[in-house]
Amino acid sequence: MSQILQILGALLVLVPFAWSQLGSLRLDSAAYLWSNAAGSGLLSAIAVSSYQWGFLLLELTWAMVSVGGLIKRVRQ
């Protein structure tokens, strides 16, 4: 089950990133930010449960930046 959650989390981060690189999804769009926040949040939880501190730092930072972008969108 953990492997499935890891793949899901990775896809939630990677698919919007690839889509944005192809030019059809903006980096500040709600879809991009929500997907990144969800995927990196999921991967952060997995990192905590397996004591992977470097991975946790990466994913937690990614999640916080994405949530920050969402907050910025709401305030505008």
Coordinates of C-alpha atoms in Angstrom, one line a residue:
M1 CA 0.0 0.0 0.0
S2 CA 2.9 2.4 0.8
Q3 CA 4.3 2.0 -2.7
I4 CA 0.9 2.9 -4.2
L5 CA 0.7 6.0 -2.1
Q6 CA 4.2 7.0 -3.0
I7 CA 3.4 6.6 -6.7
L8 CA 0.2 8.6 -6.3
G9 CA 2.0 11.4 -4.5
A10 CA 4.8 11.5 -7.1
L11 CA 2.2 11.7 -9.9
L12 CA 0.4 14.5 -8.2
V13 CA 3.6 16.5 -8.3
L14 CA 5.1 15.4 -11.6
V15 CA 2.1 15.4 -13.9
P16 CA 1.2 19.1 -13.4
F17 CA 4.9 20.0 -13.6
A18 CA 5.3 18.2 -17.0
W19 CA 2.0 19.8 -18.1
S20 CA 3.3 23.3 -17.2
Q21 CA 6.5 22.6 -19.1
L22 CA 4.5 21.8 -22.2
G23 CA 3.0 25.3 -21.9
S24 CA -0.6 24.5 -21.1
L25 CA -0.7 24.9 -17.3
R26 CA 0.3 28.0 -15.5
L27 CA 2.6 27.6 -12.4
D28 CA 0.3 29.9 -10.4
S29 CA -3.0 28.1 -11.4
A30 CA -5.1 26.6 -8.7
A31 CA -4.9 23.1 -10.4
Y32 CA -1.1 23.2 -10.3
L33 CA -0.9 24.5 -6.7
W34 CA -3.5 22.1 -5.3
S35 CA -2.0 19.1 -7.0
N36 CA 1.5 20.0 -5.7
A37 CA 0.3 20.6 -2.2
A38 CA -1.6 17.3 -2.1
G39 CA 1.2 15.3 -3.6
S40 CA 4.0 16.7 -1.5
G41 CA 1.8 16.6 1.6
L42 CA 1.2 12.9 1.0
L43 CA 4.9 12.3 0.3
S44 CA 5.8 14.3 3.5
A45 CA 3.6 12.0 5.6
I46 CA 5.2 8.9 4.1
A47 CA 8.7 10.4 4.8
V48 CA 7.8 11.0 8.5
S49 CA 6.5 7.4 8.8
S50 CA 9.8 6.0 7.4
Y51 CA 12.2 8.5 9.2
Q52 CA 13.5 9.9 5.9
W53 CA 14.4 13.4 7.1
G54 CA 16.0 14.7 3.9
F55 CA 13.0 13.6 1.9
L56 CA 10.7 15.2 4.5
L57 CA 12.6 18.5 4.2
L58 CA 12.2 18.5 0.5
E59 CA 8.5 17.5 0.3
L60 CA 7.4 19.7 3.3
T61 CA 9.1 22.7 1.8
W62 CA 7.4 21.9 -1.6
A63 CA 4.0 21.6 0.2
M64 CA 4.5 24.9 2.1
V65 CA 5.5 26.8 -1.0
S66 CA 2.4 25.4 -2.8
V67 CA 0.1 26.3 0.1
G68 CA 1.7 29.8 0.1
G69 CA 0.8 30.2 -3.6
L70 CA -2.8 29.1 -2.9
I71 CA -3.1 31.7 -0.1
K72 CA -1.7 34.3 -2.4
R73 CA -4.3 33.4 -5.0
V74 CA -7.1 33.7 -2.4
R75 CA -5.9 37.1 -1.3
Q76 CA -5.9 38.5 -4.8

